[in-house]
XYZ file of C-alpha atoms in Angstrom:
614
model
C 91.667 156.013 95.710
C 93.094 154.905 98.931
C 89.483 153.696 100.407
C 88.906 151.581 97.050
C 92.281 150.018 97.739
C 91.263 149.393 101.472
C 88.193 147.898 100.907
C 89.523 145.901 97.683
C 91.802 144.387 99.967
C 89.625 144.195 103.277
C 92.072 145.961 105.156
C 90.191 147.921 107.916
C 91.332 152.166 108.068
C 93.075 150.939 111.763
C 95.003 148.144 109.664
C 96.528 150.225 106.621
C 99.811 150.857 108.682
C 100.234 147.879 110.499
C 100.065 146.010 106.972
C 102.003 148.306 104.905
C 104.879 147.688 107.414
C 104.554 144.264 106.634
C 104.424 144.771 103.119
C 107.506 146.430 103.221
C 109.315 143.564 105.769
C 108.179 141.166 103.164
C 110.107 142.954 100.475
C 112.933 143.192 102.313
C 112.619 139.511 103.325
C 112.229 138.293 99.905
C 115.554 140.636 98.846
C 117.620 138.875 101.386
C 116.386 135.424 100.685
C 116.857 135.936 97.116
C 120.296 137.460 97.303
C 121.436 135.153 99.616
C 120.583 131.940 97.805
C 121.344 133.186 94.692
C 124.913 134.421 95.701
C 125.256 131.292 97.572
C 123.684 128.178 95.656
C 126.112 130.041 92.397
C 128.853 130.242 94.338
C 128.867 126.660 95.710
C 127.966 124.958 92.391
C 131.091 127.178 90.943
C 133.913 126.058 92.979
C 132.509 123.068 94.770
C 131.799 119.213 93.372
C 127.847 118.328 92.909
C 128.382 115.006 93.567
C 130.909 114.477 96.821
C 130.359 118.309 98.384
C 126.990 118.871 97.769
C 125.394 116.132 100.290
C 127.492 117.078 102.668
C 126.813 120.653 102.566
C 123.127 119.424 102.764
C 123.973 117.455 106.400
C 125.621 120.651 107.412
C 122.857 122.658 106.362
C 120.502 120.814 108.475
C 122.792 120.725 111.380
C 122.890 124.494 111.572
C 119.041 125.272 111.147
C 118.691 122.442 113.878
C 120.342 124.400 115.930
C 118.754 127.497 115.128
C 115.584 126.586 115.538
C 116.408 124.659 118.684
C 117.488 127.949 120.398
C 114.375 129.530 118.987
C 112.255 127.304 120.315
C 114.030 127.104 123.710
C 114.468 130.617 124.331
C 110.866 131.809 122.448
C 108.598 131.388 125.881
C 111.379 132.602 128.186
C 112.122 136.016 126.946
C 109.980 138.715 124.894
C 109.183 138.044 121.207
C 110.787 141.492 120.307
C 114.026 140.668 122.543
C 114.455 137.567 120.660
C 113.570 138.380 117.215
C 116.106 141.594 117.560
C 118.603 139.063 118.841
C 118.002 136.596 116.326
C 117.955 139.309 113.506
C 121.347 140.448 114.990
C 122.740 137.249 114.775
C 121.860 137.158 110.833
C 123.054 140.594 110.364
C 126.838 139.627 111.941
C 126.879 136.535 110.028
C 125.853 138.088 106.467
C 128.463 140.397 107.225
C 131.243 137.970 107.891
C 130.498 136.217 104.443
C 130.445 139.066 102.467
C 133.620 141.042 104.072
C 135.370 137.798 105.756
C 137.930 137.637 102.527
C 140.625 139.060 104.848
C 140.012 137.287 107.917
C 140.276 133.892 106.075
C 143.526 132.055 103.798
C 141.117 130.272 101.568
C 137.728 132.126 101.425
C 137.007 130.395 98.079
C 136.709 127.228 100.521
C 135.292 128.428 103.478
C 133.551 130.938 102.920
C 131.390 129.949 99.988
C 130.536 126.650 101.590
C 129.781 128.460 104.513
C 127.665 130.711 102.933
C 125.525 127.516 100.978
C 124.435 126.211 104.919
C 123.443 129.345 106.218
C 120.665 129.688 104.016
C 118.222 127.201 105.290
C 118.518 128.281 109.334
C 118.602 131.858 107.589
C 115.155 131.143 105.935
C 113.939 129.400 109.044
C 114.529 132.261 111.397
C 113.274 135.425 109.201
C 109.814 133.497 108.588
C 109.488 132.508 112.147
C 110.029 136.617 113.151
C 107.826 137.741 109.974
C 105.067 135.493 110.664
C 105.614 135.589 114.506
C 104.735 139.379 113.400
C 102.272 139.201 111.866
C 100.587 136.655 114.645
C 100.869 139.646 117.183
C 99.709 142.476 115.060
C 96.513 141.060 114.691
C 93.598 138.910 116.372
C 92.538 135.592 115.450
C 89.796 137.245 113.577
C 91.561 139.832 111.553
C 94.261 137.374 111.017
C 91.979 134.988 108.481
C 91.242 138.102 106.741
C 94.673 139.440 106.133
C 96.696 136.084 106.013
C 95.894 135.598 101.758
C 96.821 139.662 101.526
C 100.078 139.329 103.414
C 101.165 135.755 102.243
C 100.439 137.081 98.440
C 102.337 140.665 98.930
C 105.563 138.358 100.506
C 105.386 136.651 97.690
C 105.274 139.700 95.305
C 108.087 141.141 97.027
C 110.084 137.993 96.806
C 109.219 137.519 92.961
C 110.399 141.051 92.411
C 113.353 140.474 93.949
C 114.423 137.304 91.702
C 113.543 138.793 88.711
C 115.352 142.204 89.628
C 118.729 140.153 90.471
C 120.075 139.842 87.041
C 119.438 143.575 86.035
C 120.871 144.549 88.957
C 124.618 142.454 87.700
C 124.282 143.532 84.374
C 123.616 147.144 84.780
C 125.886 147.650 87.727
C 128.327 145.132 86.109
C 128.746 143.663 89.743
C 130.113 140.059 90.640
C 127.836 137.536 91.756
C 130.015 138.265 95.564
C 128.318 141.778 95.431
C 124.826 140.297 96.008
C 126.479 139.415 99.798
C 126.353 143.314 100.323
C 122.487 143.404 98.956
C 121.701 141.258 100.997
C 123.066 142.994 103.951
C 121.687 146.093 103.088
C 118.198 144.382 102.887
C 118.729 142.621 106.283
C 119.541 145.829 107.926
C 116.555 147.609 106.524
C 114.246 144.618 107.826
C 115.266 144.756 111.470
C 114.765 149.448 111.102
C 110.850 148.320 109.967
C 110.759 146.022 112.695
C 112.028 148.178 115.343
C 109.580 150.760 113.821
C 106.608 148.138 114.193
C 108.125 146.988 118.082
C 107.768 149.834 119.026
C 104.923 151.463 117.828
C 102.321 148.478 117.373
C 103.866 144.576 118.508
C 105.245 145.680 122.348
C 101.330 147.274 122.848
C 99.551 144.375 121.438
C 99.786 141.895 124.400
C 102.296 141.831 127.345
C 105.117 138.998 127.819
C 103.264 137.598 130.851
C 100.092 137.370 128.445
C 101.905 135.203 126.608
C 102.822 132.930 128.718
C 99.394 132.359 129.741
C 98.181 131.775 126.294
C 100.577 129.508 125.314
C 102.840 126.691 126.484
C 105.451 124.294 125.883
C 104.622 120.808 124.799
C 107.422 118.340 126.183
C 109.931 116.206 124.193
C 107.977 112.676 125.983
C 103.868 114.506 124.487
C 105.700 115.600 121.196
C 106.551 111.243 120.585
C 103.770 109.988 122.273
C 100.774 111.909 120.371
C 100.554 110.039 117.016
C 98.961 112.585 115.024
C 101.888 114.925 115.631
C 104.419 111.821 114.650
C 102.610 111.757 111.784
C 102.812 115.262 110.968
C 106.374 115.234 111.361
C 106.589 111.791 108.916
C 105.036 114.077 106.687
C 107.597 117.077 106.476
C 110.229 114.691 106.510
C 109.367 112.838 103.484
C 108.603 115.334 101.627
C 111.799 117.880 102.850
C 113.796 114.525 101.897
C 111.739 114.165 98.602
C 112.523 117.955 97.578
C 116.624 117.497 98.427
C 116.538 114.618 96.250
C 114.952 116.746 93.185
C 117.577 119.541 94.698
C 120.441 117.234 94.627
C 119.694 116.328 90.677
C 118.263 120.005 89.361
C 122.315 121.009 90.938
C 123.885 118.322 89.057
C 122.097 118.735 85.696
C 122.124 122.378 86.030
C 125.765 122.895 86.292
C 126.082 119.755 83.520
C 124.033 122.195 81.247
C 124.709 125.818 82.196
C 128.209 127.870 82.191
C 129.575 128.845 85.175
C 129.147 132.727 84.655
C 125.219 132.186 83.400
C 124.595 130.063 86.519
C 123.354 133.503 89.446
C 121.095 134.755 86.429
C 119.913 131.216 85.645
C 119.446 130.404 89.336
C 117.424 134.177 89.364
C 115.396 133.353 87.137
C 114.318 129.926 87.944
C 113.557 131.013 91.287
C 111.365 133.583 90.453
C 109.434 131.716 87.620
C 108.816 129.599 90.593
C 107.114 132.536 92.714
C 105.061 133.413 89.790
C 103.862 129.549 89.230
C 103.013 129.266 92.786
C 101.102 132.503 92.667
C 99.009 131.767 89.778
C 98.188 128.422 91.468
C 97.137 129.896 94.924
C 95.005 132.614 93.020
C 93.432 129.939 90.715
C 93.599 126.719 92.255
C 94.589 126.289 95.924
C 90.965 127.019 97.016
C 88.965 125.194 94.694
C 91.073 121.856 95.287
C 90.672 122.614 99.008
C 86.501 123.617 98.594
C 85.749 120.449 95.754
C 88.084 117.921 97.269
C 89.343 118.579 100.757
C 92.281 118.595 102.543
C 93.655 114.904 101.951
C 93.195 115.160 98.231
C 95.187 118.506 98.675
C 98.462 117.426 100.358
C 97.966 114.450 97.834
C 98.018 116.291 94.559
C 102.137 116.583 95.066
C 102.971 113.397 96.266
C 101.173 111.992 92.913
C 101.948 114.904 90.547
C 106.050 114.979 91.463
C 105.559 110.994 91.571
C 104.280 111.375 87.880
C 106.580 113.795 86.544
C 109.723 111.565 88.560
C 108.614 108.477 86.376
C 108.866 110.509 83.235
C 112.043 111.953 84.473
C 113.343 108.482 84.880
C 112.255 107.038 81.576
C 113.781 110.047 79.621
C 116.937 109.568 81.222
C 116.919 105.535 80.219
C 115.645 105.957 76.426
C 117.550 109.509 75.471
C 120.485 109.298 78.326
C 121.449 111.456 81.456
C 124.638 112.523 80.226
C 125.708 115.748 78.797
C 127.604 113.750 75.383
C 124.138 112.614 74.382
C 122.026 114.604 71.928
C 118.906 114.803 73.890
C 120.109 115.656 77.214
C 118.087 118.482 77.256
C 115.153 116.821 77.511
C 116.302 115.020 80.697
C 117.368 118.696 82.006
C 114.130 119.683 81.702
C 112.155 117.294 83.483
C 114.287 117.471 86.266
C 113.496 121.438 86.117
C 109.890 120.587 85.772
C 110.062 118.383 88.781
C 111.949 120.855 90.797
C 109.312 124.050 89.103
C 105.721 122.103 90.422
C 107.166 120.836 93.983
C 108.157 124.121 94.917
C 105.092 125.879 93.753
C 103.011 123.214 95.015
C 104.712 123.161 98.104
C 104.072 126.689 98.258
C 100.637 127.202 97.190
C 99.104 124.339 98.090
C 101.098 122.006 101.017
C 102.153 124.857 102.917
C 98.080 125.954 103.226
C 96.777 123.249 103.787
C 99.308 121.978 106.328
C 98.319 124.530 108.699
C 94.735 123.412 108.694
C 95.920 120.323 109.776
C 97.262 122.649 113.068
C 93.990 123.212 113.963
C 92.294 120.523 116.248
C 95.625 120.574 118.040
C 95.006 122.558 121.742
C 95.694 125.930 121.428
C 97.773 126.339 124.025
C 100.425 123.881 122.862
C 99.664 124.807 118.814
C 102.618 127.627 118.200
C 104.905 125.475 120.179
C 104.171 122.505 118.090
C 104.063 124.556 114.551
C 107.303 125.865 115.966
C 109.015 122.564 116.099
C 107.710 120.914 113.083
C 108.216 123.733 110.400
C 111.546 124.354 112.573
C 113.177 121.898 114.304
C 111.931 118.719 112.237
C 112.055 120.472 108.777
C 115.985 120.799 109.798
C 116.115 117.264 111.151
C 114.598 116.056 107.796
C 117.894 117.675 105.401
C 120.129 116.077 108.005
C 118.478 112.679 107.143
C 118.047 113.282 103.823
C 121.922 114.574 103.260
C 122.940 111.734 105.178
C 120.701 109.427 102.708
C 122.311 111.191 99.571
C 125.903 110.865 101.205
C 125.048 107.114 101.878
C 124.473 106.591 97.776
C 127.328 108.598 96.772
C 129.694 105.857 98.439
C 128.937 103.639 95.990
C 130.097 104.638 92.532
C 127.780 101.704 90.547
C 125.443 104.587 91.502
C 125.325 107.813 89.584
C 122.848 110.457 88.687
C 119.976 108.568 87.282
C 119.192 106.520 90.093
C 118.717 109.330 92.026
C 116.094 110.168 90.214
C 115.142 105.922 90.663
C 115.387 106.410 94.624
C 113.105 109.147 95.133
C 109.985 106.912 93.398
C 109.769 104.851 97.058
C 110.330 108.466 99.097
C 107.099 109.854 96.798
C 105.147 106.306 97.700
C 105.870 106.819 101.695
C 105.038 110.415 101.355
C 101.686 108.978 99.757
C 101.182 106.692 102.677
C 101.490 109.017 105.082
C 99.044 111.359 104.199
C 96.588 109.322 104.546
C 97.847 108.145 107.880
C 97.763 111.263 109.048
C 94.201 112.429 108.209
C 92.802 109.437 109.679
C 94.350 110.396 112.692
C 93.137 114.267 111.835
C 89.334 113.282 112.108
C 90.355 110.886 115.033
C 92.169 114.374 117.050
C 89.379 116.901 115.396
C 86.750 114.734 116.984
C 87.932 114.630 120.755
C 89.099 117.969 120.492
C 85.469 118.794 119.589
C 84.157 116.743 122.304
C 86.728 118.150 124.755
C 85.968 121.542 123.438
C 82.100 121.586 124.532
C 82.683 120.085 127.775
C 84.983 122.349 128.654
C 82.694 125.113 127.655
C 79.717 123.439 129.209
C 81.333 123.809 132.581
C 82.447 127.468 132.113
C 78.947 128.783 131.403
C 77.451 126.531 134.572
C 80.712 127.676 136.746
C 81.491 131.335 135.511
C 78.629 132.890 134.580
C 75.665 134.628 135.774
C 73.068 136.667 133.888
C 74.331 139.984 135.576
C 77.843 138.936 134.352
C 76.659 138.570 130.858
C 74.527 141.706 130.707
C 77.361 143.627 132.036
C 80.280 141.951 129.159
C 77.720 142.661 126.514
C 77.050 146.244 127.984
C 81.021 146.917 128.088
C 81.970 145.917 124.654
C 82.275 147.872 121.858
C 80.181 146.702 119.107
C 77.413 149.272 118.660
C 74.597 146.777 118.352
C 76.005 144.505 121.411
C 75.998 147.281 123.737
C 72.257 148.570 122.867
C 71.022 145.230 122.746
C 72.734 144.828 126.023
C 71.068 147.397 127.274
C 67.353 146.716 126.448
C 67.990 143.505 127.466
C 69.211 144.922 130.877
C 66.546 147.141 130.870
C 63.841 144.345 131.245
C 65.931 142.131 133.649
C 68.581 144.030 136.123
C 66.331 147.862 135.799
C 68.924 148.615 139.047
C 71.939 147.612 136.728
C 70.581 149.614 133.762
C 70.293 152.954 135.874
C 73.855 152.596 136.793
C 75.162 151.470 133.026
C 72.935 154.223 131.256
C 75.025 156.888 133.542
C 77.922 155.594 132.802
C 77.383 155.595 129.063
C 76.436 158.900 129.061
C 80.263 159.321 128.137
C 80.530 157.053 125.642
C 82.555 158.449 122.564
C 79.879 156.150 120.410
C 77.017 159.045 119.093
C 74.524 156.343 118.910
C 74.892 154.794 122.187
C 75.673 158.334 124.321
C 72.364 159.409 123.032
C 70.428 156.123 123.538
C 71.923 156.482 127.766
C 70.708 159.938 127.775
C 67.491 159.665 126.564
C 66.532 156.784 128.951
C 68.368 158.797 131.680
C 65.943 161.756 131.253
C 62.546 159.265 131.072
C 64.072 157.365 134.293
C 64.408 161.114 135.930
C 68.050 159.792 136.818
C 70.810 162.650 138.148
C 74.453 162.141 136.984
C 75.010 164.306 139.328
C 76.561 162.640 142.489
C 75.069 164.986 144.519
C 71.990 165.465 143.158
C 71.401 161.723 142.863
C 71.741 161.286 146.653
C 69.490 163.577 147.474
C 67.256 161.989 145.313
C 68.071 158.434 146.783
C 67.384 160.178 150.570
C 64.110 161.101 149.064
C 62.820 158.409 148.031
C 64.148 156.563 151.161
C 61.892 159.341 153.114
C 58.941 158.468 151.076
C 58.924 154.611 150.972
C 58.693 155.571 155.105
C 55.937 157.987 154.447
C 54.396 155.071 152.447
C 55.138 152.168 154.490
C 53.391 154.373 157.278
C 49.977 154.448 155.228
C 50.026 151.061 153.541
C 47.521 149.331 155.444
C 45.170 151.731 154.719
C 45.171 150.919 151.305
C 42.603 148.687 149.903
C 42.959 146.717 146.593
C 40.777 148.790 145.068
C 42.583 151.855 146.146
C 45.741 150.471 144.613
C 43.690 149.551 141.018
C 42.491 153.704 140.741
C 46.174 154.598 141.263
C 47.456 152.219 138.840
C 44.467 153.886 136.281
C 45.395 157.226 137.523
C 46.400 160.311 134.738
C 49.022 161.475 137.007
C 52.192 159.686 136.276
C 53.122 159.741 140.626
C 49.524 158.518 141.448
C 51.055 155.074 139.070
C 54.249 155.483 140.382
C 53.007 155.288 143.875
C 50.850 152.014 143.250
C 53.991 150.181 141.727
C 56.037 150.964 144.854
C 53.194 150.013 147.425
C 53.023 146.848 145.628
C 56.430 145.942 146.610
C 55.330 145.351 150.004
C 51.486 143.666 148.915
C 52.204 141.492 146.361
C 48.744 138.563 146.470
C 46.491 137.043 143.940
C 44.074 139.732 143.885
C 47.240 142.646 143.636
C 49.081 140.825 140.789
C 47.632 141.770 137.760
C 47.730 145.589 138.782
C 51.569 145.009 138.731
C 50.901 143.496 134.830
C 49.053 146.643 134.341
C 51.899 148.757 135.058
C 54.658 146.666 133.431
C 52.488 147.709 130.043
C 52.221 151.474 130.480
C 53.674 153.747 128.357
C 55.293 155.837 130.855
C 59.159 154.282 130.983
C 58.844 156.416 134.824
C 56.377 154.356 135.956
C 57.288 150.777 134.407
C 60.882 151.369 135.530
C 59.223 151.539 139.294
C 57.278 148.103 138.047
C 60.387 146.341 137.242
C 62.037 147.279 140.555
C 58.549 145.545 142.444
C 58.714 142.559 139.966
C 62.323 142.303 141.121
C 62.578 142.822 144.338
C 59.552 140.655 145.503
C 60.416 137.004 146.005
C 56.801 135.054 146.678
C 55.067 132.738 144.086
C 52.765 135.118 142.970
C 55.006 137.386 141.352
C 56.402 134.492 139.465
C 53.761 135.515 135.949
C 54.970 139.441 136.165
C 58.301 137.972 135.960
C 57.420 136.022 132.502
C 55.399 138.859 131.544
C 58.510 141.111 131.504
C 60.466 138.682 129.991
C 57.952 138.206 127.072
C 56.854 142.120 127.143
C 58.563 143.849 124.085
């Protein structure tokens, strides 16, 4: 049963831990997420005004996951990624815990604390998916990552969906205030950081060193980050639409706490939140890679811009013909097309922009690309609720303004956001091209500077793909026969069945000791008889050297290869080609070393012979 599940999911034997830990970080990432905004967002709306407290919370918000993520970022190539994760995890912990038990520490909690509480959950968010993800990035190579990204991104968001839905049983059958879910989410924040320090220890800290790191990647500078226009453009992009989703925020609050009671508002909230997981789940399942395959990526960050647009428009003309206030009749219908709006640009977001976005990461230099996904999802993603809190804050001031043209403002937000998509794949083929171009130079002048064909033989030789190695080796075999004596004994210990065997059996044919010893008393023999040899050689005639080759006895062959190596001519060659084709590995072995060793014109054929010989 567990193999099925292993291979249903393409999760390698090695793997199964390493991913069930993250399964089980997700869960207890999508518990504190879900408590926290839950508790929070009710909280807030209960003793808090939408309309003058709620933009400003939004600036504040912004302003505190600025600064998180600005520490992040400063401190994440100057100390290890477990060091800082603990300490940011820490820093959560002591926070979470100060919300939920502050009540004695504070005169007016109901104040402080609860609008305290609403900010913290946006640098809260920012800084448990920048350690789960930063996980997950270190757990696994760029090849293994591809594989597992869908099966890890789709089990956090199982976890997280479970949570939501399990919020509301939780109050009812523990008959708990909505302040308890403060001490759920504290218990699920302290469980997260015990499976991290489980997967530090035993898994992240033996992946790849600190000063690894630092090699692979770098810091891109504040002057690079506004000068390179495809990145401005990037970060147009998350502004507009961060600002574009506050907006629909700002009027799902308003209506929401227009339409619902205060004490139905944390179950409401619940379940809104996860119908929104399961929406963006059946979309990524169904839809995200179809739209991505049939269309491609600009019609895919497009689909929201246009869809939201759509559904704002409707939104807006409801409100006009059947009113936007809770006295009229048909107010529910407004309510719910501002909860429509709010349901598909979270789920699209989710299952579709988020995706996609990343793509857009890729022809950016790899060096420089987790720095610069690091401060766009971070550090501009904050910057955009500061500007868009400041925006809403601006309207508020004005009282000829009230909750419909909210709805009116956001049409010219969802037209810019529509712009700059396309801006910014023109400028994606524009980098993807000269990052190609850069790309093969870069690799021409490696394979002309770096290697050499003894280099390559010997990489392919020490890897440890089965079929590398032994084709490695026959390849070796033909061209570096003094390289393959030495690999084939060290093989000879290799914990692969197929290639240990492969080393011994040419070992025995060669007549090769792994024996130390014994192997230089065979080297001082054959030193002794190359003298011995050398001693008779001009005494032997061409002809001579042709019966030897033709010889039954395997040293009568053996001796005409190695005489060769000091009377390679016209006439001598092709008794050299005779030998490279005999069936005795022995004696072609000793052919190889003549075809190599000699350095005249004439052996210049045997050389393409061997090369073409199977």
């Amino acid at each position: 049963m567990k193999e099925r599940l292993l291979k249903l999911l393409e999760i390698e034997p090695d793997e199964a831990e390493r991913v069930l830990l993250l399964f089980v970080m997700g869960f207890f990432m999508g518990m504190f997420i879900a408590t926290m905004s839950v508790a929070s967002q009710s909280l807030f709306l209960n003793f808090f005004s939408e309309t003058k407290d709620l933009p400003v919370a939004f600036v504040v918000s912004g302003v505190f996951g600025l600064v998180a993520t600005v520490v992040y970022n400063f401190l994440q190539n100057r100390i290890p990624f477990a060091l800082l994760a603990l300490a940011s995890l820490l820093t959560v912990t002591v926070i979470t815990a100060f919300i939920g038990f502050g009540e004695g520490f504070i005169s007016d909690p109901q104040h402080y604390l609860y609008a305290f509480g609403f900010t913290q959950i946006l640098p809260f968010s920012f800084v448990i998916y920048l350690i789960f993800w930063g996980s997950f990035g270190r757990l696994f190579n760029l090849r293994q990552a591809k594989r597992l990204v869908g099966v890890v991104d789709i089990g956090a968001m199982i976890a997280t969906f479970i949570a939501f839905f399990s919020i509301p049983i939780v109050l009812k059958q523990m008959q708990l205030e909505t302040q308890s879910l403060y001490d759920l989410a504290l218990a699920s924040i302290v469980s997260f950081i015990c499976i991290f320090l489980y997967l530090s220890v035993r898994h992240i800290n033996k992946a790849r060193s600190f000063a690894e790191e630092k090699t692979l990647y770098k810091k891109l500078l504040a002057k690079d980050f506004f000068h390179n226009r495809y990145i401005l453009y990037m970060s147009l992009f998350v502004i507009l639409s961060m600002t574009a989703m506050t907006f629909v925020d700002y009027s799902f609050f308003n209506v929401t706490t227009l339409q619902m009671k205060p004490d139905e508002l944390a179950n409401f909230i619940s379940y809104f939140e996860g119908l929104i997981v399961v929406f963006s789940f059946l979309f990524q399942v169904l839809a995200t890679d179809r739209i991505q395959a049939m269309y491609g990526m600009r019609v895919s960050l497009l689909v929201s811009p246009v869809l939201i647009g759509f559904f704002t428009v409707f939104a807006l003309g409801v409100g006009f013909i059947f009113g936007y206030s809770p006295a009229n009749t048909f107010f529910v219908i407004f309510f719910m097309s501002i909860l429509v709006s709010k349901l598909f640009m979270r789920s699209l977001k989710e299952s579709l922009d988020n995706p996609t976005f990343k793509l857009y990461l890729l022809p950016i230099e790899s060096k420089i690309r987790i720095d610069v996904q690091t401060k766009i999802e971070g550090i501009v993603t904050a910057f955009a609720s500061i500007v868009a809190g400041g925006i809403i804050l601006l309207i508020t001031q004005f009282a000829v303004f009230n909750l419909i043209y909210f709805t009116l403002f956001a049409i010219p937000i969802m037209a810019a956001w529509y712009f700059v998509v396309n801006r910014m794949h023109a400028s994606y083929r524009h980098t993807l091209q000269n990052t190609l171009i850069k790309n093969k130079e870069t690799a021409e002048v490696k394979v002309v500077k770096e290697y050499t064909i003894n280099e390559v033989l010997e990489n392919q030789v020490a890897g440890t793909a089965e079929d590398r190695v032994l084709y490695g080796l026959k390849l070796m075999e033909k061209l570096e026969p003094t390289l393959f004596e030495n690999a084939v004994i060290q093989l000879t210990d290799s914990d692969n069945n197929r290639i240990r065997k492969f080393a011994e059996e040419r070992m025995q044919a060669l007549g090769v000791e792994k024996d130390p010893e014994k192997a230089g008393l065979r080297t001082l023999a054959r030193q002794a008889a190359s003298e011995t040899e050398d001693s008779d050689l001009l005494a032997i005639s061409p002809d001579n050297l042709m019966k030897l080759s033709k010889s039954p006895k395997q040293q009568d062959r053996i001796l005409a290869a190695k005489l060769l190596r000091k009377l390679v001519s016209q006439k001598t060659i092709f008794i050299l080609l005779e030998l490279l084709r005999d069936g005795d590995p022995r004696v072609r072995f000793e052919a190889l070393l003549t075809a190599r060793k000699t350095k005249r014109q004439e052996a210049w054929p045997v050389l393409i012979e061997m090369l073409s010989s199977p």
